[in-house]
Coordinates of C-alpha atoms in Angstrom, one line a residue:
M238 CA 0.0 0.0 0.0
Q239 CA 2.8 2.4 0.8
I240 CA 4.4 2.0 -2.6
H241 CA 1.0 2.6 -4.3
R242 CA 0.5 5.8 -2.2
R243 CA 3.9 7.1 -3.1
M244 CA 3.4 6.5 -6.8
M245 CA 0.0 8.2 -6.7
V246 CA 1.4 11.3 -4.8
A247 CA 4.4 11.5 -7.1
S248 CA 2.2 11.5 -10.1
M249 CA -0.1 14.2 -8.6
L250 CA 2.8 16.5 -7.8
R251 CA 4.7 16.0 -11.1
G252 CA 5.2 19.3 -12.8
Y253 CA 4.8 21.5 -9.7
D254 CA 7.8 23.7 -8.8
S255 CA 7.1 24.8 -5.2
V256 CA 5.3 22.6 -2.6
L257 CA 4.3 23.4 1.0
D258 CA 4.4 20.3 3.3
V259 CA 1.9 21.1 6.1
G260 CA 2.7 19.2 9.3
C261 CA 5.8 17.9 7.7
G262 CA 7.3 16.1 10.8
V263 CA 10.6 14.5 9.8
S264 CA 9.3 13.1 6.5
M265 CA 11.5 13.3 3.4
D266 CA 8.7 12.2 1.1
L267 CA 8.9 15.3 -1.1
R268 CA 12.6 14.8 -1.7
W269 CA 11.9 11.2 -2.6
Y270 CA 9.4 12.5 -5.2
G271 CA 12.2 14.5 -6.8
L272 CA 10.9 17.9 -5.6
N273 CA 13.6 20.4 -4.8
N274 CA 11.7 23.6 -3.9
T275 CA 10.0 22.4 -0.8
T276 CA 8.9 24.2 2.4
G277 CA 7.8 22.4 5.5
I278 CA 5.9 23.7 8.5
E279 CA 5.9 21.8 11.8
A280 CA 4.4 22.7 15.2
Y281 CA 6.0 20.0 17.3
R282 CA 9.4 21.3 18.4
P283 CA 11.3 17.9 18.6
S284 CA 10.1 17.0 15.1
Y285 CA 11.0 20.4 13.8
E286 CA 14.5 20.2 15.3
K287 CA 15.1 16.7 13.9
A288 CA 13.8 17.7 10.4
K289 CA 16.2 20.7 10.5
K290 CA 19.1 18.4 11.3
L291 CA 18.1 15.9 8.6
G292 CA 17.6 18.6 6.0
T293 CA 14.2 17.3 5.0
H294 CA 13.0 20.5 3.2
G295 CA 14.6 23.4 1.4
E296 CA 13.0 25.7 4.0
L297 CA 11.5 24.8 7.3
V298 CA 9.2 26.9 9.5
F299 CA 8.3 26.2 13.1
G300 CA 4.7 27.2 13.4
D301 CA 1.0 26.4 13.9
V302 CA -0.5 24.7 10.8
R303 CA -3.9 26.3 11.7
E304 CA -2.4 29.7 10.9
L305 CA -0.7 29.3 7.6
D306 CA -1.6 32.8 6.5
K307 CA 0.6 34.1 9.3
Y308 CA 3.7 32.5 7.7
F309 CA 3.0 32.4 3.9
K310 CA 1.5 34.6 1.2
P311 CA -1.5 33.5 -0.9
G312 CA -0.3 31.8 -4.1
Q313 CA 3.2 31.4 -2.7
F314 CA 3.2 27.6 -3.5
D315 CA 2.1 25.6 -6.5
A316 CA 0.8 22.8 -4.4
T317 CA 0.2 21.9 -0.7
F318 CA 0.9 18.4 0.7
S319 CA -0.3 17.1 4.1
V320 CA -0.4 13.6 5.4
D321 CA -1.3 12.3 8.9
V322 CA -2.0 15.8 10.3
I323 CA -5.8 16.2 10.8
E324 CA -5.9 13.8 13.7
H325 CA -3.5 16.1 15.7
V326 CA -5.7 19.3 15.2
T327 CA -8.4 19.9 17.8
K328 CA -11.9 20.8 16.7

């Protein structure tokens, strides 16, 4: 299932130049898909620090994913990517 998901996401993101990874954690998925212009935003300090150390994204922001407009401009990215985040956000 994991391989199928990766192939599907890679296909959907093909052709996009800049991608925002919302709630990126320490995932390097976007690099595996061959994307170079990536920005990640992470709210959990230990994951943010580890992602910085690993160089998971071209740019990394420590911030609340519920307030994206605080950190980014409208239209700044060609696509947005988010996996396994919604269950961490309170209603």
